[in-house]
PDB file of C-alpha atoms and ligand atoms in Angstrom:
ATOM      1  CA  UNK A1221      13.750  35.531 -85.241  1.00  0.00           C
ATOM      2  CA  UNK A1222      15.498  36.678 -88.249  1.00  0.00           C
ATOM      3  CA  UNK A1223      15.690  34.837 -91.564  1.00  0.00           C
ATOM      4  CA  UNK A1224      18.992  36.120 -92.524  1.00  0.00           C
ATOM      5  CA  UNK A1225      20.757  34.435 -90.064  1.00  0.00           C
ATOM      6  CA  UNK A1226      20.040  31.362 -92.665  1.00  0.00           C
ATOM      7  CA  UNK A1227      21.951  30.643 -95.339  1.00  0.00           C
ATOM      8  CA  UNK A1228      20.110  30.533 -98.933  1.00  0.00           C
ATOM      9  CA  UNK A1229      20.811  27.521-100.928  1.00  0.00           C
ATOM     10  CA  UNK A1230      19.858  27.047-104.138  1.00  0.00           C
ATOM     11  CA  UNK A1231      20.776  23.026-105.467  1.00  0.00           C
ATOM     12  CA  UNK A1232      20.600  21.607-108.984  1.00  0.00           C
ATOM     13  CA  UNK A1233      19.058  17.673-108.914  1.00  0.00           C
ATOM     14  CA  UNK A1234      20.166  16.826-112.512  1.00  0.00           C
ATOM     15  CA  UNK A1235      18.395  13.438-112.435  1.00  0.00           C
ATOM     16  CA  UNK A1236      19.216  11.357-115.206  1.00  0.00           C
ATOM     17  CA  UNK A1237      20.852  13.896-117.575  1.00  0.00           C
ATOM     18  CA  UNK A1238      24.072  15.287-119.367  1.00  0.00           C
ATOM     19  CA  UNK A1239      27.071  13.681-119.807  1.00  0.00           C
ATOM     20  CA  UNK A1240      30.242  13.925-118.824  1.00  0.00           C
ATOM     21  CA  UNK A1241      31.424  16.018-121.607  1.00  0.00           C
ATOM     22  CA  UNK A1242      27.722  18.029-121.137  1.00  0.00           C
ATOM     23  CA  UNK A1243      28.792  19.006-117.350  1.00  0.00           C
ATOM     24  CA  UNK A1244      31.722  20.375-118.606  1.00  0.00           C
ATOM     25  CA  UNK A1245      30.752  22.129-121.039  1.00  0.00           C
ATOM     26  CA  UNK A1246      27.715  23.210-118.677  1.00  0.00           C
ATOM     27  CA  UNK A1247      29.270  24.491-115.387  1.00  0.00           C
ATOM     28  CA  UNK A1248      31.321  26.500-117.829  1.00  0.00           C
ATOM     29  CA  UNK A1249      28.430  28.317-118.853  1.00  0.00           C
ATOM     30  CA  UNK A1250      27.004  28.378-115.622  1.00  0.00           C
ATOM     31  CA  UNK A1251      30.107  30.371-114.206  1.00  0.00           C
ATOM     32  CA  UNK A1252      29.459  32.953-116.535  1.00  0.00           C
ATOM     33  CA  UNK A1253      26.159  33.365-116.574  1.00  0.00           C
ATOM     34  CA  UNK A1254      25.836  33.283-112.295  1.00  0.00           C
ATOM     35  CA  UNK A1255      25.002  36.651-110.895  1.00  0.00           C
ATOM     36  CA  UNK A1256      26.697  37.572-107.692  1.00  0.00           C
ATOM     37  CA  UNK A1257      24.252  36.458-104.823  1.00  0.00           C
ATOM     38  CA  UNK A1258      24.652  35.783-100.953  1.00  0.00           C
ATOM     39  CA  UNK A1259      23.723  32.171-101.435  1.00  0.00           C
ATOM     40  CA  UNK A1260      25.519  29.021-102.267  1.00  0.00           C
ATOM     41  CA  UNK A1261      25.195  27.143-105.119  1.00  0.00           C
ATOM     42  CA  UNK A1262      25.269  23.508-105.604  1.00  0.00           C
ATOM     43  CA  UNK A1263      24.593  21.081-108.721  1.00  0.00           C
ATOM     44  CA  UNK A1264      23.869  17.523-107.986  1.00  0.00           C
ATOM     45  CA  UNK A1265      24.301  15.496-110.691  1.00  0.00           C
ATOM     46  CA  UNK A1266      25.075  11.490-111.611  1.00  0.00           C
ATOM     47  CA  UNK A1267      27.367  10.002-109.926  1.00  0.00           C
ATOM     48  CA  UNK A1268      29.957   9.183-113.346  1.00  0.00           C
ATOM     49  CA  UNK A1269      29.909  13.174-114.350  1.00  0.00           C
ATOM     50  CA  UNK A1270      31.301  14.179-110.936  1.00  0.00           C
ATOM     51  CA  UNK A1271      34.936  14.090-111.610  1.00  0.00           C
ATOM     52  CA  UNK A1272      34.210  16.620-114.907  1.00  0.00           C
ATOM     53  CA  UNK A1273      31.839  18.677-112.280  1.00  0.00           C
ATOM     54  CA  UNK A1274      34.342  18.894-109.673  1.00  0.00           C
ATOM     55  CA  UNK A1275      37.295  19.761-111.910  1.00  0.00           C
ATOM     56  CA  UNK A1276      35.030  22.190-114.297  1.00  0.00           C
ATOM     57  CA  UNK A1277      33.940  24.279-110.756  1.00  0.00           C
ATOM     58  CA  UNK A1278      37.510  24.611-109.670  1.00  0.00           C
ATOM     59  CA  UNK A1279      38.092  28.155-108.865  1.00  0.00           C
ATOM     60  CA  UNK A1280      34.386  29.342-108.609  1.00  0.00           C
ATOM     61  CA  UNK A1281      31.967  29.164-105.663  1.00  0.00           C
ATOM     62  CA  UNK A1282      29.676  26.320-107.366  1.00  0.00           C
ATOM     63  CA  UNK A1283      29.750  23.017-105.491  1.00  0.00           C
ATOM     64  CA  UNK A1284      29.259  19.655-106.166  1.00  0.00           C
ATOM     65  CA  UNK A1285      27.022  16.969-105.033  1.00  0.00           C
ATOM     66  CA  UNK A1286      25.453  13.513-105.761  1.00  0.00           C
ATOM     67  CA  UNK A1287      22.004  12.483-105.954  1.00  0.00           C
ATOM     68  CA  UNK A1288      22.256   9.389-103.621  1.00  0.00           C
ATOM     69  CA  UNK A1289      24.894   7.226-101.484  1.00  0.00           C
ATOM     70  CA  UNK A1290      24.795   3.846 -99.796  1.00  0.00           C
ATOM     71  CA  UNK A1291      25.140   3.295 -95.947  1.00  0.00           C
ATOM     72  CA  UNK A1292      27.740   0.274 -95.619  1.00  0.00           C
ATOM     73  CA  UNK A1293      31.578   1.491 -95.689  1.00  0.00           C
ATOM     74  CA  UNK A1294      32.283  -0.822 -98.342  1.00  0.00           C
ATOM     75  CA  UNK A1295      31.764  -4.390 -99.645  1.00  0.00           C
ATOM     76  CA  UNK A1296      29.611  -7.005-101.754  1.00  0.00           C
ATOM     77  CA  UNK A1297      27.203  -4.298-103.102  1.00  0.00           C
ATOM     78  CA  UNK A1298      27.033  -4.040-106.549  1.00  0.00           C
ATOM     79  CA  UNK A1299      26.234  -1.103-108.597  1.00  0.00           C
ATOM     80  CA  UNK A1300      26.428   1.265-105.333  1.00  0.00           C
ATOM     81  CA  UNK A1301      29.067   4.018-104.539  1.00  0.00           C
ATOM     82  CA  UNK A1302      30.163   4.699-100.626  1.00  0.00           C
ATOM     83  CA  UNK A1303      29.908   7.920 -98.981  1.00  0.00           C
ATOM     84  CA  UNK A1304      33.776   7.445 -98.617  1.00  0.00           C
ATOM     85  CA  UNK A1305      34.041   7.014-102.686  1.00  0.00           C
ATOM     86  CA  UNK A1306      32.202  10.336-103.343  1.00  0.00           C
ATOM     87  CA  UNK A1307      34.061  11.992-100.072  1.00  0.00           C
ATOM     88  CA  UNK A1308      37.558  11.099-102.143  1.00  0.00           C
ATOM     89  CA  UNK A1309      36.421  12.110-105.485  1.00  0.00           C
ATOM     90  CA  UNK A1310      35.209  15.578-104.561  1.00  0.00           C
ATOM     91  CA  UNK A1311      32.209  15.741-104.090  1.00  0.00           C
ATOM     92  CA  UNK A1312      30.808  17.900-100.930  1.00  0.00           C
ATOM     93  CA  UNK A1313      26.744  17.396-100.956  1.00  0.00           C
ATOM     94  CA  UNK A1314      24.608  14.100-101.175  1.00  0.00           C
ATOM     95  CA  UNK A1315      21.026  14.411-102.015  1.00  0.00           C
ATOM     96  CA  UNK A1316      18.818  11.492 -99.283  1.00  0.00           C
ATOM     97  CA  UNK A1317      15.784  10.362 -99.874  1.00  0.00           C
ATOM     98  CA  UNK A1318      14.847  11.613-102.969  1.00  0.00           C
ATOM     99  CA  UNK A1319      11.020  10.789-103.743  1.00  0.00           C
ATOM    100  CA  UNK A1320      12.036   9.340-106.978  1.00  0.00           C
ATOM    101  CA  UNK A1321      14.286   6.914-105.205  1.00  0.00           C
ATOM    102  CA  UNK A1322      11.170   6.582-102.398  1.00  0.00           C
ATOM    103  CA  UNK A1323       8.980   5.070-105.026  1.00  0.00           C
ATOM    104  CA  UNK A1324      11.027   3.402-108.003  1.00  0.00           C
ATOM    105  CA  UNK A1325      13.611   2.311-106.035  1.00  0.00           C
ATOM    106  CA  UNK A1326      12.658   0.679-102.978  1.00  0.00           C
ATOM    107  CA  UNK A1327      13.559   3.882-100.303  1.00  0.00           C
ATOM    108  CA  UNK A1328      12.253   3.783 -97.031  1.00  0.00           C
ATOM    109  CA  UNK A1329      12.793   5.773 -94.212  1.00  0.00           C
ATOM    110  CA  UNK A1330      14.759   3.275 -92.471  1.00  0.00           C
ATOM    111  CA  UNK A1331      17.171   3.362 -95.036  1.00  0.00           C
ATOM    112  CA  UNK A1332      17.161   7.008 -95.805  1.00  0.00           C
ATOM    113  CA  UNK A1333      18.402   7.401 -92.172  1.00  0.00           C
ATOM    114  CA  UNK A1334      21.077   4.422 -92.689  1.00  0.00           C
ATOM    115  CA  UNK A1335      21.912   6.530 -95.496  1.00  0.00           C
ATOM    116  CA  UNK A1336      22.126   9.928 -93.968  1.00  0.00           C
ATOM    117  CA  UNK A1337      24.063   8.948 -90.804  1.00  0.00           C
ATOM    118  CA  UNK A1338      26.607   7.269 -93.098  1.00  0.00           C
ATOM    119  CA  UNK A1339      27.180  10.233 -95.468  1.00  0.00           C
ATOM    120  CA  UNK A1340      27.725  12.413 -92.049  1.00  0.00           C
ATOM    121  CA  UNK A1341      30.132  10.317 -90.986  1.00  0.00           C
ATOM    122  CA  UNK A1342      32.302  10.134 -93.962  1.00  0.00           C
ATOM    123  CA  UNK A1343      32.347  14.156 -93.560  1.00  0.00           C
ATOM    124  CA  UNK A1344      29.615  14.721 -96.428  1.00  0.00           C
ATOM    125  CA  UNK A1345      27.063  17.506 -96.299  1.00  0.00           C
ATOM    126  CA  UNK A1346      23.486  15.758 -97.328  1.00  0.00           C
ATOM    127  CA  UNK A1347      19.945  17.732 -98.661  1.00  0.00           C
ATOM    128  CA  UNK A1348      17.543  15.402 -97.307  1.00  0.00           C
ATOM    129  CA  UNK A1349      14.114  15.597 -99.171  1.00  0.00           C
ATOM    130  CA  UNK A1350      10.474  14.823 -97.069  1.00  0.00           C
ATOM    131  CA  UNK A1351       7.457  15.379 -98.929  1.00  0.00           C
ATOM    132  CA  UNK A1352       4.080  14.147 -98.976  1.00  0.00           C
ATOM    133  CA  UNK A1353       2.071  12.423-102.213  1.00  0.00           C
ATOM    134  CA  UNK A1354      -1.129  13.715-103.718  1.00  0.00           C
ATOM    135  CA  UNK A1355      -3.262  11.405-101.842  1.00  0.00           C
ATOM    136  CA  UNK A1356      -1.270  12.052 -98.329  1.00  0.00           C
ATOM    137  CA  UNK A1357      -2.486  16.196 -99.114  1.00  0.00           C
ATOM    138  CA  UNK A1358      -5.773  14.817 -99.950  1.00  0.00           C
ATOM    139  CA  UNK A1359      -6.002  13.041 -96.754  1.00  0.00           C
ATOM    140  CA  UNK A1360      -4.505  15.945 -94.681  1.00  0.00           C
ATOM    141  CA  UNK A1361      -2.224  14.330 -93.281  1.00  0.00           C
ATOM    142  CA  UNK A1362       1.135  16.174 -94.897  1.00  0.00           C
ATOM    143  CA  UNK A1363       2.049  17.539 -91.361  1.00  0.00           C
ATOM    144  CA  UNK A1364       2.118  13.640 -90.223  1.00  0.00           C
ATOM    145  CA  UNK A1365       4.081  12.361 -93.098  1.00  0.00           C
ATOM    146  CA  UNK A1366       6.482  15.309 -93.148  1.00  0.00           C
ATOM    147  CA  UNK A1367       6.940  15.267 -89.138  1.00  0.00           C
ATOM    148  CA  UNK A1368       7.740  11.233 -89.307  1.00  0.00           C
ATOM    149  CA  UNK A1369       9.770  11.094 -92.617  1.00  0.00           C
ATOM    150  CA  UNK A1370      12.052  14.132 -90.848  1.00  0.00           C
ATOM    151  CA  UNK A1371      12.352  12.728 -87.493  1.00  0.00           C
ATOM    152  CA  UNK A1372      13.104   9.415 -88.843  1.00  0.00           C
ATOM    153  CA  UNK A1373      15.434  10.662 -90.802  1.00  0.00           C
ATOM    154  CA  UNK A1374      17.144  12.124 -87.917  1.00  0.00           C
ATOM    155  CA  UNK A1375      16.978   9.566 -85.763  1.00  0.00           C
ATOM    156  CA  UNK A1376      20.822   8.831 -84.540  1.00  0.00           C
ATOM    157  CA  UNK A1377      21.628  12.394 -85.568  1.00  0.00           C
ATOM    158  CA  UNK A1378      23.809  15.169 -82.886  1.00  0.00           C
ATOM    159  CA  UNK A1379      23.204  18.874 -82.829  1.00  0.00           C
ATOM    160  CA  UNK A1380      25.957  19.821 -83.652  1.00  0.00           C
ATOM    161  CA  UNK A1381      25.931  17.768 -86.719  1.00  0.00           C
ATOM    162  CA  UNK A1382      22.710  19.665 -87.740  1.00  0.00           C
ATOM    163  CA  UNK A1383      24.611  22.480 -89.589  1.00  0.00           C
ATOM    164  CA  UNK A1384      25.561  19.783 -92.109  1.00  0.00           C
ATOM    165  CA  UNK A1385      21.739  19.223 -93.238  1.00  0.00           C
ATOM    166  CA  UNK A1386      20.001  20.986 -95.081  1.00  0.00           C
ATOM    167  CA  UNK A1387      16.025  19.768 -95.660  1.00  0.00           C
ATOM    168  CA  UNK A1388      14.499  19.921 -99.063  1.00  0.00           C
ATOM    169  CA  UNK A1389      10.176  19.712 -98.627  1.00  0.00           C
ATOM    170  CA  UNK A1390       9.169  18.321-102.054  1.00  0.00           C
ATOM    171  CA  UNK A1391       5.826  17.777-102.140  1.00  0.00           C
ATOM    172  CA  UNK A1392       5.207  14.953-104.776  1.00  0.00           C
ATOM    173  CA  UNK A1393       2.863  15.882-106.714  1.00  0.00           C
ATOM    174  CA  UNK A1394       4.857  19.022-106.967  1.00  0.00           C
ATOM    175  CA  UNK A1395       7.592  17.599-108.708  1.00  0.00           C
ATOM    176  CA  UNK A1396       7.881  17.099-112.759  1.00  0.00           C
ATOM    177  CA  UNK A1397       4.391  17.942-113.080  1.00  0.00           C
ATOM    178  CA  UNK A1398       4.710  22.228-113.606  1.00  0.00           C
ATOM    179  CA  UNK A1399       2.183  22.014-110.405  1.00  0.00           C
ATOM    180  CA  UNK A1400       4.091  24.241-107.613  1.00  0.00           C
ATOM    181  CA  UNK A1401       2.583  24.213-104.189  1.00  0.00           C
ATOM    182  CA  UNK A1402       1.297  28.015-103.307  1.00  0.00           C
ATOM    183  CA  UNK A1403       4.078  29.916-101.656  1.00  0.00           C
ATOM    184  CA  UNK A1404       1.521  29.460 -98.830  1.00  0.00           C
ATOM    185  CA  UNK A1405       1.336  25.602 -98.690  1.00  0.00           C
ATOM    186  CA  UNK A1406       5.045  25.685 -99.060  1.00  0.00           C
ATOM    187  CA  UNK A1407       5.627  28.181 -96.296  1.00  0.00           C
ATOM    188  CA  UNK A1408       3.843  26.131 -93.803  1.00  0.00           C
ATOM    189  CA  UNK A1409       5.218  22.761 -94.480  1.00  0.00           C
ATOM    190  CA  UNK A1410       8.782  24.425 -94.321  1.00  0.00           C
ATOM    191  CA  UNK A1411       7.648  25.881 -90.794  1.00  0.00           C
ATOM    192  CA  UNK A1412       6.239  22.518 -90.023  1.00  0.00           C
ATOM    193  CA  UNK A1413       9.751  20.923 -90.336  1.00  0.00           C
ATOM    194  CA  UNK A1414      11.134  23.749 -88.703  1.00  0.00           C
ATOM    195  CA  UNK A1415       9.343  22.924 -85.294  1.00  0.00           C
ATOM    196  CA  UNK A1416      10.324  19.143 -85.898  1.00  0.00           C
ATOM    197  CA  UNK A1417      13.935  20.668 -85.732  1.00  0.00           C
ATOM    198  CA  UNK A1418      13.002  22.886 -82.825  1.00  0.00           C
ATOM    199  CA  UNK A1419      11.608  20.930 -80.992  1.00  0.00           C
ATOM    200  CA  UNK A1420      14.609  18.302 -81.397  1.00  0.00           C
ATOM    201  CA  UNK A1421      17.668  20.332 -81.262  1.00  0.00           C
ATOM    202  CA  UNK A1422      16.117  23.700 -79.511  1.00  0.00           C
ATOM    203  CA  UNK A1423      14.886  26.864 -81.440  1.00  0.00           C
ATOM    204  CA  UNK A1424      18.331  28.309 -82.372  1.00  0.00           C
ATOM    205  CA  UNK A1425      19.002  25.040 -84.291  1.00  0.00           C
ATOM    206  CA  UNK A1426      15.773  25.204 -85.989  1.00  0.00           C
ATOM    207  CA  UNK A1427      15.971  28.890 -86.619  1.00  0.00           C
ATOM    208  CA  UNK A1428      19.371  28.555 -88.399  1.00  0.00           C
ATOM    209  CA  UNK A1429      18.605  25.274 -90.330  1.00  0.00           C
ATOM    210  CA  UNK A1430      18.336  25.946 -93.988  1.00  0.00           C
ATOM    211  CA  UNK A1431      14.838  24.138 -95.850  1.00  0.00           C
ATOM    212  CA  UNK A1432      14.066  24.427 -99.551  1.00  0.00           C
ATOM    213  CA  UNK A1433      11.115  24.553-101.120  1.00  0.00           C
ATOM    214  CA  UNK A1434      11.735  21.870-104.648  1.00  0.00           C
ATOM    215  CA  UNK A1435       8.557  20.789-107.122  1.00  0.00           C
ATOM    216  CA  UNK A1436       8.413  23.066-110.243  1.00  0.00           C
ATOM    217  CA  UNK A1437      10.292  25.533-108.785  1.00  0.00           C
ATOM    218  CA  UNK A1438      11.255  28.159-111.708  1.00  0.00           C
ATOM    219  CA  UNK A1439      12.581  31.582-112.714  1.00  0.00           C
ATOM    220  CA  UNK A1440       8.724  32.836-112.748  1.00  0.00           C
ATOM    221  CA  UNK A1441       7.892  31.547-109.602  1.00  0.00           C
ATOM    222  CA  UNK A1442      11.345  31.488-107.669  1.00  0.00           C
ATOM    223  CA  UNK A1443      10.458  34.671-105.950  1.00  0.00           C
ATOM    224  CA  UNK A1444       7.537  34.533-104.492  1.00  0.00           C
ATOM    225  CA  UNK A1445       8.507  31.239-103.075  1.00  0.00           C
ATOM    226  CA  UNK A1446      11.734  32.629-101.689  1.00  0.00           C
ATOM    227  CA  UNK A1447      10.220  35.589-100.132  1.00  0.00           C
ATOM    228  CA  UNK A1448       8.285  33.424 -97.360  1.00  0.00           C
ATOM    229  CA  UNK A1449       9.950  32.976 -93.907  1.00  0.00           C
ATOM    230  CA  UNK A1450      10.452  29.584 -93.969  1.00  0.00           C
ATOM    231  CA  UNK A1451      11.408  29.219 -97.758  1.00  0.00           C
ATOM    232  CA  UNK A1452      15.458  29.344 -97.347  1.00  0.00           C
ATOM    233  CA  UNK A1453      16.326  28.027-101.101  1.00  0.00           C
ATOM    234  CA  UNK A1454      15.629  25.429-103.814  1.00  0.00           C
ATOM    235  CA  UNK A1455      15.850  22.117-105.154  1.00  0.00           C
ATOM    236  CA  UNK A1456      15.518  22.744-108.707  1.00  0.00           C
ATOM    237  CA  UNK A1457      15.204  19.671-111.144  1.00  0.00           C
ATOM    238  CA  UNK A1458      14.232  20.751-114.743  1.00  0.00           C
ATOM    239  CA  UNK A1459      14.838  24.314-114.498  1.00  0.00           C
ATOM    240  CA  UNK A1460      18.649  23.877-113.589  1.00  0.00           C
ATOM    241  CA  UNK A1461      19.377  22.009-117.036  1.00  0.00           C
ATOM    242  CA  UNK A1462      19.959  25.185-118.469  1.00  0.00           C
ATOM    243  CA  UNK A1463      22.257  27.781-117.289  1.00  0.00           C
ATOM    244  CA  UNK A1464      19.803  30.764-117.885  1.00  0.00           C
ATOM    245  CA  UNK A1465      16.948  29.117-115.840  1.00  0.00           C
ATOM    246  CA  UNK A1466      19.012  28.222-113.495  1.00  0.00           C
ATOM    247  CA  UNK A1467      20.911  31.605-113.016  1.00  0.00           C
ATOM    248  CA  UNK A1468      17.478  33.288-112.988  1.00  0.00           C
ATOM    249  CA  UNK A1469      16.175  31.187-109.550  1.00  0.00           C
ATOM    250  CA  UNK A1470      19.496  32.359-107.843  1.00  0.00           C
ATOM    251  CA  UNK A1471      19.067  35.934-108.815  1.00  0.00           C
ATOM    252  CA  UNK A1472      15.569  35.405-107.506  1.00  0.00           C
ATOM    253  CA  UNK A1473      17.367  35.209-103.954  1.00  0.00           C
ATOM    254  CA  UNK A1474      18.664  38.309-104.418  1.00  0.00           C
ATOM    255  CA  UNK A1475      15.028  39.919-103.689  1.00  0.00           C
TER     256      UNK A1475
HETATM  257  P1  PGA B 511      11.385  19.592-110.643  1.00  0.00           P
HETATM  258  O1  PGA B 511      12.194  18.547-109.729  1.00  0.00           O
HETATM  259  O2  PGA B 511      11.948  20.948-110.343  1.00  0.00           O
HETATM  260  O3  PGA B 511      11.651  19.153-112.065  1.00  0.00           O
HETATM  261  O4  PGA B 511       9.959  19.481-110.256  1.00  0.00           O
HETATM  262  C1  PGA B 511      12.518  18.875-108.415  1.00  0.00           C
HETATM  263  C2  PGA B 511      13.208  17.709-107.742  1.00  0.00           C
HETATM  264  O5  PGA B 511      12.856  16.565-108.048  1.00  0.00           O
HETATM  265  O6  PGA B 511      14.101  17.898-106.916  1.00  0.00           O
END
């Protein structure tokens, strides 16, 4: 099997942070400073600075995306957006299951799949993150955790809706701290979650599913991470606050 019949993606996860008037004045810099690369590019930031993202990346290949969605259509739910809402305003990508929203806001996997099958529906394209805490690694039990959160995820899911996913691994402990997991330890999770696919959907489903590597991902280490077979991409949360950083991890997929 051949990993460039996978498409590289390399996606933004702003957090909390920049403005509306910051995106703009962002994603302008970000289309000049882009190198050409055979990969797309996505930013995924709050859900108020979409409109300025969407209109600021008209005309170049960056696309948009949020960083989380509810699962009902519509209705007495206040404070959340619908997959429909972002659908309308733009927006092409929703981030699910983020581990940030795992443990301060009250994700579980049961809703992460509520969440996922609703965004599909409504026509989005989601990055859903799995990932495994420090203690979980400890424990050795990351191929457990990984292998539920993804197939729990799925549950509900069609093959043919599979080319719409993409699968972030984000190790926990990876993520904010500057710790990255070894190219190794990120390699074999990725394949891990690749057999979970396989062994769902068939090989050829698993074979062309894209999965990121995201936790400290940066311009030094982009490379090496990128180079491994099951590495197809990154979810990048510091380093894509600035355009340089960020234009430096997709150049990395140019190796
Ligand atoms: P980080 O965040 O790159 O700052 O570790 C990654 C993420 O949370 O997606």
């Amino acid at each position: 099997m051949n990993k460039s019949r996978r498409r590289a993606v390399i996606a933004g996860n702003w957090k909390m942070n920049k403005t509306p008037s910051e995106t703009k004045a962002f994603i302008e810099e970000l289309k000049t400073a882009l190198p050409e690369a055979d990969c797309d590019v996505i930013v995924c930031v709050p859900f108020v600075d979409i409109a300025a993202a969407v209109e600021a990346a008209k005309g170049s290949d960056i696309k948009v995306g949020a960083q989380n969605v509810h699962f009902a259509e519509n209705g007495a739910y206040t404070g959340e957006v619908s997959a429909k809402m972002l659908n309308d305003i733009g927006c092409e990508y929703v981030i699910i299951g983020h581990s940030e929203r795992r443990q301060y806001f009250g994700e579980t996997d049961e809703t992460v799949n509520k969440r996922l099958t609703a965004a599909l529906a409504a026509g989005l394209k989601v990055v859903l993150c799995v990932g495994e805490m420090k203690n979980e690694r400890e424990r050795t039990v990351t191929d457990e955790i990984v292998s539920m959160q993804t197939k729990i995820a799925l549950l509900g899911v069609e093959r043919e809706q599979m080319e719409n996913i993409i699968i972030a691994y984000e190790p926990v402990w990876a993520i904010g701290t500057g710790l990255t997991a070894t190219e190794k330890q990120a390699d074999e999770v990725c394949g891990i979650i690749r057999s979970v696919i396989s062994a769902k959907y068939g090989v050829d489903i698993g074979e062309t599913t894209t999965i990121q590597y995201g936790g400290s991902m940066n311009a030094k280490n982009a490379a090496s991470l990128l180079s491994k077979y099951h590495v197809d991409g990154g979810l990048i949360g510091s380093a894509a606050l600035t355009a340089d950083t960020f234009s430096a991890i997709v150049e990395a997929t140019n190796q």
